[in-house]
mmCIF file of C-alpha atoms in Angstrom:
data_model
loop_
_atom_site.group_PDB
_atom_site.id
_atom_site.type_symbol
_atom_site.label_atom_id
_atom_site.label_comp_id
_atom_site.label_asym_id
_atom_site.label_seq_id
_atom_site.Cartn_x
_atom_site.Cartn_y
_atom_site.Cartn_z
ATOM 1 C CA MET A 7 0.000 0.000 0.000
ATOM 2 C CA ILE A 8 1.326 3.432 -0.921
ATOM 3 C CA THR A 9 1.639 5.580 2.182
ATOM 4 C CA LYS A 10 3.519 8.643 0.932
ATOM 5 C CA LYS A 11 1.572 11.375 -0.857
ATOM 6 C CA ARG A 12 3.014 11.626 -4.315
ATOM 7 C CA ASP A 13 2.007 13.284 -7.560
ATOM 8 C CA ILE A 14 2.575 10.525 -10.103
ATOM 9 C CA ARG A 15 1.372 11.042 -13.658
ATOM 10 C CA LEU A 16 1.420 8.946 -16.807
ATOM 11 C CA LEU A 17 1.866 10.025 -20.407
ATOM 12 C CA LEU A 18 0.608 7.413 -22.868
ATOM 13 C CA ASP A 19 2.385 7.997 -26.176
ATOM 14 C CA ASN A 20 0.261 6.785 -29.097
ATOM 15 C CA ILE A 21 -0.794 3.501 -27.530
ATOM 16 C CA ARG A 22 -3.073 1.804 -30.050
ATOM 17 C CA SER A 23 -5.194 -0.670 -28.118
ATOM 18 C CA VAL A 24 -8.229 0.484 -26.156
ATOM 19 C CA HIS A 25 -7.833 -2.665 -24.053
ATOM 20 C CA ASN A 26 -4.247 -1.797 -23.135
ATOM 21 C CA VAL A 27 -5.205 1.754 -22.212
ATOM 22 C CA GLY A 28 -8.232 0.613 -20.198
ATOM 23 C CA SER A 29 -6.019 -1.822 -18.329
ATOM 24 C CA ILE A 30 -3.435 0.901 -17.633
ATOM 25 C CA PHE A 31 -6.199 3.147 -16.255
ATOM 26 C CA ARG A 32 -7.382 0.366 -13.948
ATOM 27 C CA THR A 33 -3.869 -0.368 -12.651
ATOM 28 C CA ALA A 34 -3.101 3.346 -12.313
ATOM 29 C CA GLU A 35 -6.212 3.928 -10.214
ATOM 30 C CA THR A 36 -5.291 1.107 -7.823
ATOM 31 C CA LEU A 37 -1.919 2.773 -7.252
ATOM 32 C CA GLY A 38 -3.211 6.302 -6.749
ATOM 33 C CA ILE A 39 -1.854 7.777 -9.971
ATOM 34 C CA SER A 40 -2.777 11.483 -10.065
ATOM 35 C CA LYS A 41 -3.402 11.965 -13.772
ATOM 36 C CA ILE A 42 -3.101 10.262 -17.157
ATOM 37 C CA TYR A 43 -2.369 12.136 -20.378
ATOM 38 C CA CYS A 44 -3.461 10.371 -23.583
ATOM 39 C CA LEU A 45 -1.312 11.564 -26.487
ATOM 40 C CA ASN A 46 -2.479 11.638 -30.115
ATOM 41 C CA THR A 47 -3.980 8.280 -31.113
ATOM 42 C CA THR A 48 -4.135 6.877 -27.576
ATOM 43 C CA PRO A 49 -7.772 5.933 -26.905
ATOM 44 C CA THR A 50 -9.587 7.820 -24.152
ATOM 45 C CA PRO A 51 -12.596 6.889 -22.015
ATOM 46 C CA LYS A 52 -14.798 9.014 -24.294
ATOM 47 C CA ASP A 53 -15.145 8.836 -28.065
ATOM 48 C CA ARG A 54 -14.670 11.829 -30.367
ATOM 49 C CA PHE A 55 -18.294 12.841 -29.738
ATOM 50 C CA GLY A 56 -17.814 12.891 -25.964
ATOM 51 C CA ARG A 57 -19.725 9.661 -25.365
ATOM 52 C CA LYS A 58 -18.571 7.034 -22.879
ATOM 53 C CA ARG A 59 -16.748 4.169 -24.591
ATOM 54 C CA ASN A 60 -18.177 0.865 -23.460
ATOM 55 C CA ASP A 61 -15.168 -1.072 -24.761
ATOM 56 C CA PHE A 62 -12.916 1.092 -22.577
ATOM 57 C CA ALA A 63 -15.153 0.824 -19.499
ATOM 58 C CA LYS A 64 -15.355 -2.959 -19.868
ATOM 59 C CA VAL A 65 -11.610 -3.202 -19.236
ATOM 60 C CA SER A 66 -11.076 -0.309 -16.836
ATOM 61 C CA LEU A 67 -14.103 -1.278 -14.711
ATOM 62 C CA GLY A 68 -14.955 2.316 -13.809
ATOM 63 C CA ALA A 69 -11.383 3.477 -13.135
ATOM 64 C CA GLU A 70 -11.806 5.987 -15.963
ATOM 65 C CA GLU A 71 -14.313 7.824 -13.768
ATOM 66 C CA MET A 72 -12.016 7.805 -10.727
ATOM 67 C CA ILE A 73 -8.797 9.135 -12.225
ATOM 68 C CA ASP A 74 -8.120 12.521 -13.782
ATOM 69 C CA TRP A 75 -7.205 12.314 -17.469
ATOM 70 C CA GLU A 76 -6.580 14.632 -20.373
ATOM 71 C CA LYS A 77 -6.350 14.230 -24.130
ATOM 72 C CA ILE A 78 -3.344 15.855 -25.820
ATOM 73 C CA ASN A 79 -3.616 15.988 -29.611
ATOM 74 C CA ASP A 80 -0.136 17.218 -30.489
ATOM 75 C CA GLU A 81 3.319 16.001 -29.512
ATOM 76 C CA LEU A 82 4.533 19.608 -29.283
ATOM 77 C CA LEU A 83 1.948 20.193 -26.545
ATOM 78 C CA ALA A 84 3.232 17.078 -24.756
ATOM 79 C CA ILE A 85 6.784 18.444 -24.955
ATOM 80 C CA LYS A 86 5.564 21.769 -23.557
ATOM 81 C CA LEU A 87 3.795 19.886 -20.735
ATOM 82 C CA ILE A 88 6.972 17.946 -19.879
ATOM 83 C CA ARG A 89 9.007 21.171 -19.803
ATOM 84 C CA THR A 90 6.451 22.749 -17.463
ATOM 85 C CA LEU A 91 6.441 19.703 -15.184
ATOM 86 C CA LYS A 92 10.256 19.694 -15.074
ATOM 87 C CA ARG A 93 10.190 23.338 -13.953
ATOM 88 C CA GLU A 94 7.739 22.268 -11.226
ATOM 89 C CA GLY A 95 10.223 19.656 -9.980
ATOM 90 C CA PHE A 96 8.908 16.525 -11.710
ATOM 91 C CA ASP A 97 11.274 13.713 -12.665
ATOM 92 C CA ILE A 98 10.534 12.302 -16.117
ATOM 93 C CA ILE A 99 10.932 8.538 -16.454
ATOM 94 C CA ALA A 100 10.467 6.628 -19.706
ATOM 95 C CA LEU A 101 9.795 2.884 -19.654
ATOM 96 C CA GLU A 102 11.537 1.784 -22.821
ATOM 97 C CA GLN A 103 14.154 -0.542 -24.246
ATOM 98 C CA ALA A 104 16.724 1.989 -25.352
ATOM 99 C CA SER A 105 20.375 2.881 -25.282
ATOM 100 C CA GLY A 106 21.358 4.114 -21.838
ATOM 101 C CA SER A 107 18.440 2.460 -20.064
ATOM 102 C CA ILE A 108 18.780 1.104 -16.534
ATOM 103 C CA ASP A 109 17.181 -1.909 -14.892
ATOM 104 C CA TYR A 110 13.753 -0.865 -13.644
ATOM 105 C CA LYS A 111 14.560 -2.313 -10.214
ATOM 106 C CA LYS A 112 17.193 0.419 -9.761
ATOM 107 C CA VAL A 113 14.811 3.324 -10.396
ATOM 108 C CA LYS A 114 14.341 5.647 -7.437
ATOM 109 C CA ILE A 115 11.519 8.144 -7.467
ATOM 110 C CA GLY A 116 10.732 11.343 -5.669
ATOM 111 C CA SER A 117 7.365 12.827 -4.838
ATOM 112 C CA LYS A 118 6.710 14.232 -8.329
ATOM 113 C CA VAL A 119 7.096 11.921 -11.320
ATOM 114 C CA MET A 120 5.837 11.701 -14.898
ATOM 115 C CA ILE A 121 6.169 8.239 -16.435
ATOM 116 C CA ILE A 122 6.044 7.885 -20.204
ATOM 117 C CA LEU A 123 4.718 4.661 -21.759
ATOM 118 C CA GLY A 124 4.933 4.062 -25.492
ATOM 119 C CA ASN A 125 3.283 2.568 -28.520
ATOM 120 C CA GLU A 126 3.011 -1.221 -28.721
ATOM 121 C CA VAL A 127 5.169 -1.428 -31.866
ATOM 122 C CA ASN A 128 7.334 1.696 -32.034
ATOM 123 C CA GLY A 129 7.700 2.514 -28.351
ATOM 124 C CA ILE A 130 8.152 6.076 -27.146
ATOM 125 C CA SER A 131 8.887 8.718 -29.774
ATOM 126 C CA ASP A 132 12.495 9.874 -30.011
ATOM 127 C CA GLU A 133 11.479 13.428 -29.122
ATOM 128 C CA LEU A 134 9.807 12.383 -25.866
ATOM 129 C CA LEU A 135 12.535 9.875 -25.043
ATOM 130 C CA LYS A 136 15.143 12.661 -25.214
ATOM 131 C CA MET A 137 13.223 14.554 -22.518
ATOM 132 C CA ALA A 138 13.409 11.705 -20.001
ATOM 133 C CA ASP A 139 15.662 12.093 -16.978
ATOM 134 C CA THR A 140 15.748 8.308 -16.635
ATOM 135 C CA ILE A 141 15.037 5.506 -19.088
ATOM 136 C CA ALA A 142 14.028 2.311 -17.312
ATOM 137 C CA GLU A 143 13.900 -1.140 -18.876
ATOM 138 C CA ILE A 144 12.467 -4.457 -17.751
ATOM 139 C CA PRO A 145 15.089 -7.081 -18.714
ATOM 140 C CA MET A 146 13.811 -9.923 -20.904
ATOM 141 C CA LYS A 147 14.905 -13.440 -19.982
ATOM 142 C CA GLY A 148 13.203 -15.467 -22.721
ATOM 143 C CA GLU A 149 13.063 -15.380 -26.497
ATOM 144 C CA LYS A 150 10.484 -12.598 -26.743
ATOM 145 C CA GLU A 151 11.964 -9.109 -26.909
ATOM 146 C CA SER A 152 9.255 -7.226 -25.045
ATOM 147 C CA LEU A 153 6.140 -7.306 -22.879
ATOM 148 C CA ASN A 154 2.671 -5.988 -23.634
ATOM 149 C CA VAL A 155 2.568 -2.300 -22.607
ATOM 150 C CA SER A 156 -0.195 -2.804 -20.049
ATOM 151 C CA ILE A 157 1.683 -5.698 -18.424
ATOM 152 C CA ALA A 158 4.994 -3.806 -18.466
ATOM 153 C CA SER A 159 3.369 -0.732 -16.930
ATOM 154 C CA GLY A 160 1.818 -2.841 -14.159
ATOM 155 C CA ILE A 161 5.103 -4.508 -13.311
ATOM 156 C CA PHE A 162 6.993 -1.217 -13.356
ATOM 157 C CA LEU A 163 4.436 0.850 -11.450
ATOM 158 C CA TYR A 164 4.011 -1.688 -8.668
ATOM 159 C CA ARG A 165 7.765 -2.105 -8.363
ATOM 160 C CA ILE A 166 8.533 1.588 -7.986
ATOM 161 C CA LEU A 167 5.404 2.753 -6.144
ATOM 162 C CA ASP A 168 4.628 -0.034 -3.709
ATOM 163 C CA ARG A 169 7.560 0.507 -1.332
#
């Protein structure tokens, strides 16, 4: 159980699957995540007409109504947001397999953190990845090169927040 009051936010960078995003919302709510930003093509709890998405709600089980979220339609606005959060003292952590990444078990967090999660195929955009203070990676032990984004986010978030 998380006992410290933290402001932890997620930025979902062009995640394609409504099921992955719904699952991330559900996990995020259980951990007390403050806010989720859905960038560009990332599905949101409401469709483009502002109607509740039943496919989203089926996976998130109501978490979409319990957690603050915002749609960001332009990567430049996401970059501006990250710059603002950095000025406010936020650490920016990207969960990605990339050069210079560290084992996710070694990540230490403060009280203000933005975690970036990327697209199922292409990962986090290069522009957003460059803005990260830390790039964390979950080491793979088998033949597969990566985990599903919703599974990886659950593993990572519980590891760094439940201590």
